[in-house]
Coordinates of C-alpha atoms and ligand atoms in Angstrom, one line a residue:
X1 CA 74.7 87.5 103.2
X2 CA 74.7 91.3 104.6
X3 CA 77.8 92.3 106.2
X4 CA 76.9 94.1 108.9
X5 CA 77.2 97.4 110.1
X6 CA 79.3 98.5 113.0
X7 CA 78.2 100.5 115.7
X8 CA 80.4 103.9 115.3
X9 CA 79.4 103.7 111.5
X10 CA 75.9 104.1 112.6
X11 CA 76.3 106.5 115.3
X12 CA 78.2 109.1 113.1
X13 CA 75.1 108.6 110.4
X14 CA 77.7 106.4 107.2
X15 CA 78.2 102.8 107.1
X16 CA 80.6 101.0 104.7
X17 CA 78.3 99.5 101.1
X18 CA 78.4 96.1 101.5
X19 CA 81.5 94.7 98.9
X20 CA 81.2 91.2 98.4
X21 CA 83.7 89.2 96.5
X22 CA 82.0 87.5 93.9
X23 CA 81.8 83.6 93.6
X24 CA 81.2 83.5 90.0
X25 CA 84.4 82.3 89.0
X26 CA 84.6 79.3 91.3
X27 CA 83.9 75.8 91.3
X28 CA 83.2 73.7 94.1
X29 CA 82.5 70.1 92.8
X30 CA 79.5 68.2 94.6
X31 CA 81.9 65.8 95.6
X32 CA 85.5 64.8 96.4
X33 CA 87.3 61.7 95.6
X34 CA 90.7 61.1 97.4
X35 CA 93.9 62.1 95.6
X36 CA 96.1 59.0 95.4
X37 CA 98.9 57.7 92.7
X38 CA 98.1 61.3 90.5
X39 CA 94.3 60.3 90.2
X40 CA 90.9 61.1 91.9
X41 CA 89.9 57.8 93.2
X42 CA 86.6 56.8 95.2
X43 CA 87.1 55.3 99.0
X44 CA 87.6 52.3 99.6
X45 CA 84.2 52.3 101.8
X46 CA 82.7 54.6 100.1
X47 CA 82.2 56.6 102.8
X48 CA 81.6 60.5 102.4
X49 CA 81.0 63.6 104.9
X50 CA 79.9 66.8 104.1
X51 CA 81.5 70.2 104.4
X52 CA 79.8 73.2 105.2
X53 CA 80.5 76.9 105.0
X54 CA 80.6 77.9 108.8
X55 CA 79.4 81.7 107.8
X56 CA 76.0 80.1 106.6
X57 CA 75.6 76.4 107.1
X58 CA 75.0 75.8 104.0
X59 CA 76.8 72.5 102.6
X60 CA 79.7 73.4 99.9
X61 CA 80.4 69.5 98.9
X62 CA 80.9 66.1 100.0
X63 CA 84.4 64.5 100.6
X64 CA 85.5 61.1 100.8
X65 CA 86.6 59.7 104.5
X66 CA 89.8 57.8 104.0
X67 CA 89.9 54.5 105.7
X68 CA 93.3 52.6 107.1
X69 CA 92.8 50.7 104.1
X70 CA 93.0 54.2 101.6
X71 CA 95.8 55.5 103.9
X72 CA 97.1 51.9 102.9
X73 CA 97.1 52.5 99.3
X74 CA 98.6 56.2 99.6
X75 CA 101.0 55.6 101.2
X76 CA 102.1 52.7 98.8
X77 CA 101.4 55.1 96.2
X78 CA 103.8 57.7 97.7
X79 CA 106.5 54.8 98.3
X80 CA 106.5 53.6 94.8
X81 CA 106.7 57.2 93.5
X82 CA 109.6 57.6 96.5
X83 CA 111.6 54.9 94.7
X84 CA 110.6 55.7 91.1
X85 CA 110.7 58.8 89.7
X86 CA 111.0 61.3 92.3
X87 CA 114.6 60.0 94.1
X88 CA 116.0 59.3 90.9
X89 CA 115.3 62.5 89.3
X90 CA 117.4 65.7 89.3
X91 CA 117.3 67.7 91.4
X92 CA 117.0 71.2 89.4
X93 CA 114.5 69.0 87.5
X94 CA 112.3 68.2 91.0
X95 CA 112.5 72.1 91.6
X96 CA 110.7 73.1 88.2
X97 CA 107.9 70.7 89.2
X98 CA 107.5 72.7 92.3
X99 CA 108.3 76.0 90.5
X100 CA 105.5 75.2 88.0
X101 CA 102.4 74.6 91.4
X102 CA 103.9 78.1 92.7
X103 CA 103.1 79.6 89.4
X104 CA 99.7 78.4 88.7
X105 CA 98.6 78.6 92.9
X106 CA 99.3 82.5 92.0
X107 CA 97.8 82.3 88.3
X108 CA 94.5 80.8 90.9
X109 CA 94.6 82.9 93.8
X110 CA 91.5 84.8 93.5
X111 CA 89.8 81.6 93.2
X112 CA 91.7 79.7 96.3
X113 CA 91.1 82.6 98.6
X114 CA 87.5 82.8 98.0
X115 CA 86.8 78.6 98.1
X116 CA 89.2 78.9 101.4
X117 CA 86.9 81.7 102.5
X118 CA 84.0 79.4 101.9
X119 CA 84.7 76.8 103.6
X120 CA 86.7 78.1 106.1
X121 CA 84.8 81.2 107.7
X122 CA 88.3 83.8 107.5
X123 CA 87.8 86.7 105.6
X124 CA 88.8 87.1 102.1
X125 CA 90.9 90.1 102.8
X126 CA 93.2 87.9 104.6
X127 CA 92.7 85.0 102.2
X128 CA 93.5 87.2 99.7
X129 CA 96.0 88.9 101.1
X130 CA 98.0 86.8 103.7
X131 CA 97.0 82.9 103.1
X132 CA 97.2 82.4 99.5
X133 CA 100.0 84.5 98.6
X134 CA 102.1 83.1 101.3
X135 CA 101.2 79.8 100.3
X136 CA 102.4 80.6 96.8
X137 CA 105.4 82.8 98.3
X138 CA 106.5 78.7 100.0
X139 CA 106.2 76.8 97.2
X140 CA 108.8 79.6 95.4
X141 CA 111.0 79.8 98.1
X142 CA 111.1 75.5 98.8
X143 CA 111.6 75.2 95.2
X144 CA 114.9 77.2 95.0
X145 CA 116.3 75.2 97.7
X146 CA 115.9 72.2 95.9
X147 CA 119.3 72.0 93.8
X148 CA 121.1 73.8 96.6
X149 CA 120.7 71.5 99.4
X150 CA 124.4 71.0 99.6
X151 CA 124.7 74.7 100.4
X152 CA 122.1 74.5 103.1
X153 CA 124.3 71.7 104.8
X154 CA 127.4 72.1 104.4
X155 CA 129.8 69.4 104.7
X156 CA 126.9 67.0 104.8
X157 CA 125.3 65.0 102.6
X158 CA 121.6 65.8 102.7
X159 CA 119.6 62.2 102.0
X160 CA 115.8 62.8 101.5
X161 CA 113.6 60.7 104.4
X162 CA 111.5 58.9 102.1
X163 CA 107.7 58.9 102.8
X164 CA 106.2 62.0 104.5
X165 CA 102.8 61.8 106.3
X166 CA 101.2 65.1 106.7
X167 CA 98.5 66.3 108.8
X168 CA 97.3 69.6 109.3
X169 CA 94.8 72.0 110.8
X170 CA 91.9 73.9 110.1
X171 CA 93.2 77.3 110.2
X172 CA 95.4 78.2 107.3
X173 CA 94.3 75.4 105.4
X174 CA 96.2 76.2 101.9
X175 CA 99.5 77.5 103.9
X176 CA 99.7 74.9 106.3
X177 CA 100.0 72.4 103.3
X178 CA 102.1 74.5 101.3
X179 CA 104.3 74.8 104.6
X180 CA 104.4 71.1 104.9
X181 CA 104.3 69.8 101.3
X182 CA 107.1 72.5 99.7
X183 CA 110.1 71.8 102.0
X184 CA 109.0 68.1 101.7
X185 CA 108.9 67.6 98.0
X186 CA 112.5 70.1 97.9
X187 CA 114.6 67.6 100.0
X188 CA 113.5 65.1 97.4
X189 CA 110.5 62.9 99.5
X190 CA 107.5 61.8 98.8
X191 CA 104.2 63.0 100.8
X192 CA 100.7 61.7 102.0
X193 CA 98.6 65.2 103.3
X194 CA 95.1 65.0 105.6
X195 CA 93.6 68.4 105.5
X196 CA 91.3 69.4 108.8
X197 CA 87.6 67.7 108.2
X198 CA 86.0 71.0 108.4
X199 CA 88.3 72.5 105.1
X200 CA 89.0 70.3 102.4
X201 CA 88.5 72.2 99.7
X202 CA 91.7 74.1 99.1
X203 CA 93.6 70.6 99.6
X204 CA 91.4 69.3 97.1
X205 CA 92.0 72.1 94.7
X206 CA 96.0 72.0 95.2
X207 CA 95.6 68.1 94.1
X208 CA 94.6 69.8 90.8
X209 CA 96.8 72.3 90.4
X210 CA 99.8 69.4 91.6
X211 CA 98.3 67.0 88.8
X212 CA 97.9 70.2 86.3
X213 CA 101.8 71.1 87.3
X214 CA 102.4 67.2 85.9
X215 CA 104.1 66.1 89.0
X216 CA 105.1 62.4 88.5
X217 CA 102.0 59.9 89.9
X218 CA 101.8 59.3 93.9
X219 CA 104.7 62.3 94.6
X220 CA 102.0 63.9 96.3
X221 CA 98.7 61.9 97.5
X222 CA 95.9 64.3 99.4
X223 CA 93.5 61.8 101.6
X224 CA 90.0 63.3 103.9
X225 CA 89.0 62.3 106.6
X226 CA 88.7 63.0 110.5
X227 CA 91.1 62.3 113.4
X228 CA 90.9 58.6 112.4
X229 CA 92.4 59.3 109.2
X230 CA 95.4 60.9 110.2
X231 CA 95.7 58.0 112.9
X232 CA 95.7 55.7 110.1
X233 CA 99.2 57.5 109.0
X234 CA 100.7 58.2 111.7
X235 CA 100.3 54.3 112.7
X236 CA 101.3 53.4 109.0
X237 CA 104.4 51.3 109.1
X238 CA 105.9 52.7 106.0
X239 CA 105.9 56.4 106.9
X240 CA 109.5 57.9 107.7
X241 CA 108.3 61.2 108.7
X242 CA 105.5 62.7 110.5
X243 CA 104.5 66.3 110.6
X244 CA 101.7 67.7 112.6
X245 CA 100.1 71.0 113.1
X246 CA 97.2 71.1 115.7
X247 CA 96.1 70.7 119.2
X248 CA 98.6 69.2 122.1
X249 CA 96.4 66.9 123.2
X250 CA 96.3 65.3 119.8
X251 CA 100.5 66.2 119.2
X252 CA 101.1 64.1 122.6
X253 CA 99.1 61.2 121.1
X254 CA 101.3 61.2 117.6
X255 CA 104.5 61.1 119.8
X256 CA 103.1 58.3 122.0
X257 CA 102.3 56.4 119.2
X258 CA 105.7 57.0 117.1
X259 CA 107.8 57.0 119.8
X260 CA 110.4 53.4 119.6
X261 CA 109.9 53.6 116.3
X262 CA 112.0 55.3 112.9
X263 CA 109.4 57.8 112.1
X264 CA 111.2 61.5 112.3
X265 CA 108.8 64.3 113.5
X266 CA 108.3 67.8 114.0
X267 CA 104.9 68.8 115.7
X268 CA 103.5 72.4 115.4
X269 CA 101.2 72.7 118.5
X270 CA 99.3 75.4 120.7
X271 CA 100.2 78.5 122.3
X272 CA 99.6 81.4 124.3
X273 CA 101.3 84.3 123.4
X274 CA 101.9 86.9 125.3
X275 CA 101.8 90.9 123.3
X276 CA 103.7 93.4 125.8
X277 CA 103.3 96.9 125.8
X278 CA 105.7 99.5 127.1
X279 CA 104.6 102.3 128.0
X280 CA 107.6 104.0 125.6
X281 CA 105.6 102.3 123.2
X282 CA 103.6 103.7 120.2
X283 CA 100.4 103.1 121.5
X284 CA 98.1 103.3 118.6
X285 CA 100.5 101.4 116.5
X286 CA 100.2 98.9 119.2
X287 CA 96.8 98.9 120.0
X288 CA 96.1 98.1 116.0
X289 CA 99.0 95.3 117.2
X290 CA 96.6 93.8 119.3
X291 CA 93.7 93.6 117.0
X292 CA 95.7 92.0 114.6
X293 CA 97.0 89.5 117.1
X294 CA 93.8 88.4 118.6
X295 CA 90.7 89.4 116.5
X296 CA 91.7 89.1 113.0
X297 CA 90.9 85.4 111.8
X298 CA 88.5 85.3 115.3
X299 CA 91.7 84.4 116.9
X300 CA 92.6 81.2 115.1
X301 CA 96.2 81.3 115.0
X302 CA 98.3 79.3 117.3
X303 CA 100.6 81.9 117.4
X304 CA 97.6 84.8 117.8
X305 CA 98.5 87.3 121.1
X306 CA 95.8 86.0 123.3
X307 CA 97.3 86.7 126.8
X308 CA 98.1 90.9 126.7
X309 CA 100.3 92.4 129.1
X310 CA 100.7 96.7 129.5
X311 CA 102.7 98.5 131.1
X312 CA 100.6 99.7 134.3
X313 CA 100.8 103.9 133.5
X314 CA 99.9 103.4 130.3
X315 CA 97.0 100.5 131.1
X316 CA 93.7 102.4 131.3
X317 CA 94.8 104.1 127.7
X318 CA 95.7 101.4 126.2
X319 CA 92.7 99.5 127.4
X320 CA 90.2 102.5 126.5
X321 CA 91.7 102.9 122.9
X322 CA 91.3 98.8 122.6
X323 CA 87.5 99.0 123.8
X324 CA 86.9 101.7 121.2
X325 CA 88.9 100.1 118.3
X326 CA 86.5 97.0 119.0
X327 CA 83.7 99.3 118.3
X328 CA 84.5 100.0 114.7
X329 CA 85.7 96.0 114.2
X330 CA 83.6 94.8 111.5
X331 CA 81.7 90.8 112.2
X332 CA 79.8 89.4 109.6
X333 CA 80.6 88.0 105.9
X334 CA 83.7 86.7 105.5
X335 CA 83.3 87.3 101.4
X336 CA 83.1 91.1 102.3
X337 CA 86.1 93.1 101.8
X338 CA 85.2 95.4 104.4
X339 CA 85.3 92.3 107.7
X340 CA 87.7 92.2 110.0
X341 CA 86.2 89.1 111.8
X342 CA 84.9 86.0 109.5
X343 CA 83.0 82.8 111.2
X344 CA 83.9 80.9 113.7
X345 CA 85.1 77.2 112.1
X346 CA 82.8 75.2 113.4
X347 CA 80.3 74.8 115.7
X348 CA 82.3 73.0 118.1
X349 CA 84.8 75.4 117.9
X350 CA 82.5 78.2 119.0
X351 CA 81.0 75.9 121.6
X352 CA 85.0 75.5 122.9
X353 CA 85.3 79.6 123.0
X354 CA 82.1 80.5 124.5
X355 CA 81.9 77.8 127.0
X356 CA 85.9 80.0 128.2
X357 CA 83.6 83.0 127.4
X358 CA 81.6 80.9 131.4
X359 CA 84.6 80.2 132.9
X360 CA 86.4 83.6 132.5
X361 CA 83.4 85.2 134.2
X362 CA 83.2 82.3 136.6
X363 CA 86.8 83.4 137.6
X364 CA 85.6 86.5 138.7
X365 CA 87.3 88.1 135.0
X366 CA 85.3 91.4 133.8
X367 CA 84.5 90.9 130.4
X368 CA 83.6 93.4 127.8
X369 CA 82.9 92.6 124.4
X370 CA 82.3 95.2 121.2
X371 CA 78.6 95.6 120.7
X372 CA 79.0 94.7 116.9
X373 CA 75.6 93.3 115.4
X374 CA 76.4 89.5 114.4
X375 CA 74.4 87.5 111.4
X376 CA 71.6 84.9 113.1
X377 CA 72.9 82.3 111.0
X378 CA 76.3 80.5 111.1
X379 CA 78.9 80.5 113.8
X380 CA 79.9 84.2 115.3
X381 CA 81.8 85.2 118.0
X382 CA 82.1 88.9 119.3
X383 CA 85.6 90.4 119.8
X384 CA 85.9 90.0 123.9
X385 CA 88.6 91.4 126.3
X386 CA 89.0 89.9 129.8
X387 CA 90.4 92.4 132.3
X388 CA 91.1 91.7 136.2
X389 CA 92.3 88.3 135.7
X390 CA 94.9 86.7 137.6
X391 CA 98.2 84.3 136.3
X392 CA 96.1 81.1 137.6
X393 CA 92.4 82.0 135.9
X394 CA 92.0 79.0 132.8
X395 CA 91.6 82.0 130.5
X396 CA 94.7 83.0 131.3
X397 CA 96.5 79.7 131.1
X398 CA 94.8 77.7 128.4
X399 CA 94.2 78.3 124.3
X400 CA 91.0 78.8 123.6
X401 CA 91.4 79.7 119.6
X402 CA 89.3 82.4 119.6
X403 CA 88.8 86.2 119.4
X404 CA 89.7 86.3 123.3
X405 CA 92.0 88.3 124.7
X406 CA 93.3 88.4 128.4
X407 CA 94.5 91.5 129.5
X408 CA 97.1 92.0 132.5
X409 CA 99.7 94.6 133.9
X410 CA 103.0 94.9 135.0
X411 CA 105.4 97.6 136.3
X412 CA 108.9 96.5 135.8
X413 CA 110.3 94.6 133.0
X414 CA 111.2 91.6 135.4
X415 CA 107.9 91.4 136.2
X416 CA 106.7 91.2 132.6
X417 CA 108.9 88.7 131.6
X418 CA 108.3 86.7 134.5
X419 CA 104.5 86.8 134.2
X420 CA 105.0 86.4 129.6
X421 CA 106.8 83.1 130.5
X422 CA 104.3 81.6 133.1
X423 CA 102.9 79.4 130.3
X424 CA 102.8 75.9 129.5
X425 CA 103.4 77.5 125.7
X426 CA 106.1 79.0 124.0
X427 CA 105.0 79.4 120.0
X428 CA 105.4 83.4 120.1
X429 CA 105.0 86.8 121.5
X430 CA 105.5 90.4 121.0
X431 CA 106.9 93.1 122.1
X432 CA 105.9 96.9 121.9
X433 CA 108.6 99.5 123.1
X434 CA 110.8 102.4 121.8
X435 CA 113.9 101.2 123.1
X436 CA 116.1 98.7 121.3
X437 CA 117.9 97.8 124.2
X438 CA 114.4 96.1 126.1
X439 CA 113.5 94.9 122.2
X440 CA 117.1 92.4 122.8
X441 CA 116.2 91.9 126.1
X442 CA 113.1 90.7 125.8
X443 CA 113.6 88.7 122.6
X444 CA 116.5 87.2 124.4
X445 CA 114.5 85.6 127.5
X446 CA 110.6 85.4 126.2
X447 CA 110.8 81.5 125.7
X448 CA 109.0 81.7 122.4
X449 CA 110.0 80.2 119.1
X450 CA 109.2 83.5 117.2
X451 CA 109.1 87.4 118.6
X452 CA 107.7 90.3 117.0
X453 CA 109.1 93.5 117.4
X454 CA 106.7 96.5 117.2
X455 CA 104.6 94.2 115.1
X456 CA 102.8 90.9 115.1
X457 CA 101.9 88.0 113.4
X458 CA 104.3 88.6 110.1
X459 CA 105.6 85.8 108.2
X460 CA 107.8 85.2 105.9
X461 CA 108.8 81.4 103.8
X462 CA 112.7 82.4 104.9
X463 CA 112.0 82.5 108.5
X464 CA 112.0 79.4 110.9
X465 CA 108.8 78.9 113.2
X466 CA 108.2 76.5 115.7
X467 CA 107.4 76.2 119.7
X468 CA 109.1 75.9 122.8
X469 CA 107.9 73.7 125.8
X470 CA 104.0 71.8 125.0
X471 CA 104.0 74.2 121.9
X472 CA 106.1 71.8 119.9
X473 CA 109.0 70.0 118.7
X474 CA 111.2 71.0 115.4
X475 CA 111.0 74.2 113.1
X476 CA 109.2 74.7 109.4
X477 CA 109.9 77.5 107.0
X478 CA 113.5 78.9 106.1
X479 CA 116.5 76.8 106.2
X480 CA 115.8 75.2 109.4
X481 CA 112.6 73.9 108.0
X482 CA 115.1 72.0 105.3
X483 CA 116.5 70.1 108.1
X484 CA 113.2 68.4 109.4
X485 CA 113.0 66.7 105.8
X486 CA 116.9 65.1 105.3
X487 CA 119.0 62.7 106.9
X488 CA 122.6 64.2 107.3
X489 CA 124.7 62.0 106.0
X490 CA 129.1 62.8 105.8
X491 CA 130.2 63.6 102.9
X492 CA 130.8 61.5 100.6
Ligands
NAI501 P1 93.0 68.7 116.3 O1 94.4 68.7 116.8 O2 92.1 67.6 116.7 O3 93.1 68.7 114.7 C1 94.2 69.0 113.9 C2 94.3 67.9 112.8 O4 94.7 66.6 113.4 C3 93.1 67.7 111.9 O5 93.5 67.4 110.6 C4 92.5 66.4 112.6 O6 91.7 65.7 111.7 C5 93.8 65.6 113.0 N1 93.6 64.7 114.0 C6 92.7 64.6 115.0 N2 92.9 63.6 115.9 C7 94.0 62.9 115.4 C8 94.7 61.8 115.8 N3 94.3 61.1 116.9 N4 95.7 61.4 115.0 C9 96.1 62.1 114.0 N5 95.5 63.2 113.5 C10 94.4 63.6 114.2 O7 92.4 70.1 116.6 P2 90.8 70.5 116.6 O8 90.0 69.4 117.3 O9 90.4 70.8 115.2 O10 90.9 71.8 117.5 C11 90.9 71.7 118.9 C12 91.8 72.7 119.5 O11 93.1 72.5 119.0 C13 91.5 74.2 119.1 O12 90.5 74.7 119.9 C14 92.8 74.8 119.3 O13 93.0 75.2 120.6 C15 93.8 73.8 118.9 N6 94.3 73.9 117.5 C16 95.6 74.4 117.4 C17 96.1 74.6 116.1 C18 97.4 75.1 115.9 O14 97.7 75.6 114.8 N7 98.3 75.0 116.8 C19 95.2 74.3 114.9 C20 94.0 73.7 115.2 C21 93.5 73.6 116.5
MG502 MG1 84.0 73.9 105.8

């Protein structure tokens, strides 16, 4: 596929070469079996869906759809490795294991990011550079904790949970497992994972590199399948643990469904963050801020900066360097090194965005888009600003996972932070300002799990994430992360 030009390249008479990653040195199988007891095994039903790469249609492979009765057998897989090997083994010994899948997810990366980029539509400079070696970066981090858990609680006795049942989104396929999977296996459980139906493949490749790392049979089991699938776990009996990351609608079904019963969960769901500018701010810093937060992976990051709010002296600049920074944004292959915005996932998912794309100019929004060029084929979506919206407009209030921004202004800090918390959400937000004093301030009363200071959408495997209000319930990453996966018992 060309990538494709942008419009300021053009107008000044140079364009970026085109600088494709190559695909040479990966292998996509023509079908997936499920990963279940250490081995590739066929369905149950035999039933099998396809996955395609959203950038071009094209199919990559087939993957099996796990029934109740496959989620059946993984999860007895996962219980009998629970009881066997894994919670009788040492505890330095379990780290090595999960040591050894850091080591050989980095010794693969190339190869991850460009089968994530595949199937997944985000472009390989942020595979390359954010997904997989943050996936890697978890797997090291989790697997220090391991012999140490006594430090992390102190004057407790940790006690692992037992079976984990895993299910996670389509966004940062690899790092959403790695997030879930690491701190799991560290605290000494056992784990069935469903990756999103639209990307597979890097959950299908991380069952090799776990089978390659020689992790004990049924440790960690890796099923496919839809929203049924996960169902099927949640609903399993003999699940201790659910973790979720995905949509609220679907998180408020898991907790109706688990709720009278043992099952422990933490849920990782939407948001609408809000960036705010100052007007003491650095404003091209914070302009490239914005970018990051909203267009880079089309805007499918719970945590991305979708509602903006600037400081009202400093509004039309900040708007008029935005619209011209959207200009040189560049749409198209996600396998080129040179694109800042991949594919859209899916073609529902693009349906979802542009049918907001209606209602925002139904609300009487003005909406400008960059004039990019887009490929005909796949799923594309043009970086788009809303301006003249109001607190109540839907594209204000509700995620739309997209490269969408909705852009407001305020005069007084009060104002800001009144307006930033007038959200159903709370995942994140960020703050842009020279003063340290409104840095505390706002950090202090945004209600937002995580803040960015003069930055956005950094992570890091020692930090805690997780929402406030509808965006979720419990923390992952860092030492917090630890605790969703133990019982605390006193010491003994
Ligand atoms: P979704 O919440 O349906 O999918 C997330 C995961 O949950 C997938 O693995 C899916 O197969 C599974 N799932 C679906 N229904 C289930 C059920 N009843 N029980 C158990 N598991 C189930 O999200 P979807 O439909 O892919 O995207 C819809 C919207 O959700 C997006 O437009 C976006 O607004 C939001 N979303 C938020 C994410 C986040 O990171 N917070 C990630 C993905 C989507
Ligand atoms: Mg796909």
């Amino acid at each position: 596929m060309e990538s494709q030009p942008n419009k300021l390249a053009f107008d000044s008479g140079w364009a970026y070469s085109p600088a494709p990653e190559s695909t040479d040195h990966v292998h996509i199988d023509k079908k997936y079996d499920l990963f279940i007891g250490g081995e590739f095994v066929a369905p149950v039903k035999g039933g099998y869906f396809e996955t395609i790469n959203p950038a071009t249609e094209e199919v990559l492979s087939s993957v099996a759809e796990a029934t109740d009765a496959d989620v059946d057998r993984a999860v007895k897989a996962a219980r009998k490795a629970y009881r066997g090997a894994w919670s009788k083994m040492n505890a330095a010994e379990r780290g090595k294991y999960i040591f050894r899948i850091a080591r050989i997810l980095q010794e693969r990366a190339r190869e991850f990011s460009v089968i994530e980029s595949l199937d997944g539509g985000k472009p390989i400079r942020e595979s390359r550079d954010i997904d997989i070696p943050l996936a890697a970066a978890h797997f090291f981090y989790y697997a220090g904790w391991a012999d140490k858990l006594g430090y992390a609680f102190p004057g407790r006795t940790p006690k692992a949970l037992g079976v984990a049942g895993q299910i996670i989104p389509w966004n940062f396929p690899l790092l959403m497992a790695a997030w879930k999977i690491a701190p799991a296996l560290a605290c000494g459980n056992t784990v069935v994972l469903k990756p999103a139906e639209t990307t597979p493949l890097t959950a299908m490749k991380l069952a090799e590199v776990i089978r390659d790392a020689g992790l004990p049979p049924g440790v960690v089991n890796i099923v496919t399948g839809a929203g049924k699938t996960g169902a099927a776990i949640v609903n399993h009996p003999d699940v201790d643990k659910i973790a979720f990351t995905g949509s609220t609608d679907v998180g408020r079904l898991i907790q109706r469904a688990i709720a009278g019963t043992k099952k422990k969960y933490t849920l990782e769901l939407g948001g609408k963050a809000a960036n705010i500018i100052f007007a003491d701010a650095a404003i091209d810093q914070a302009v490239e801020g914005i970018v990051n937060g909203i267009f880079f992976n089309q805007g499918h990051v719970c945590c991305a900066g979708s509602r903006l709010f600037v400081q009202e002296s400093v509004a039309d600049e900040v708007i008029q360097k935005l619209k011209d920074r959207m200009e040189t944004l560049i749409v198209g292959d996600p396998l080129d090194k040179n694109t800042d915005v991949g594919a859209i996932n899916s073609a529902p998912q693009l349906e979802k965005i542009e049918s907001y794309l209606k209602i925002g100019q139904q609300e009487g929004a003005e909406m400008y888009q960059s004039s990019c060029p887009v490929p005909k084929r796949g799923y594309w979506c043009r970086p788009t600003i809303f301006t003249g919206v109001s607190q109540s407009n839907r594209v204000v209030q509700e995620e739309i996972f997209g490269p969408v921004l909705a852009i407001q202004t305020f005069r007084t800090l009060e104002e800001g932070l009144t307006k930033a918390n007038n959200t159903p959400y709370g995942l994140s937000g960020g703050v842009w300002t020279d003063k340290g004093a409104k840095i505390f301030k706002m950090t202090q009363q945004v209600r937002a799990g995580v803040i960015w200071a003069n930055t956005f959408n950094k992570f890091d495997p020692t930090s805690p994430f997780g929402g406030y209000k509808e965006s979720g319930v419990g923390r992952e990453g860092g030492l917090h992360g630890l605790g969703a996966y133990v019982r605390l018992e006193p010491q003994s």
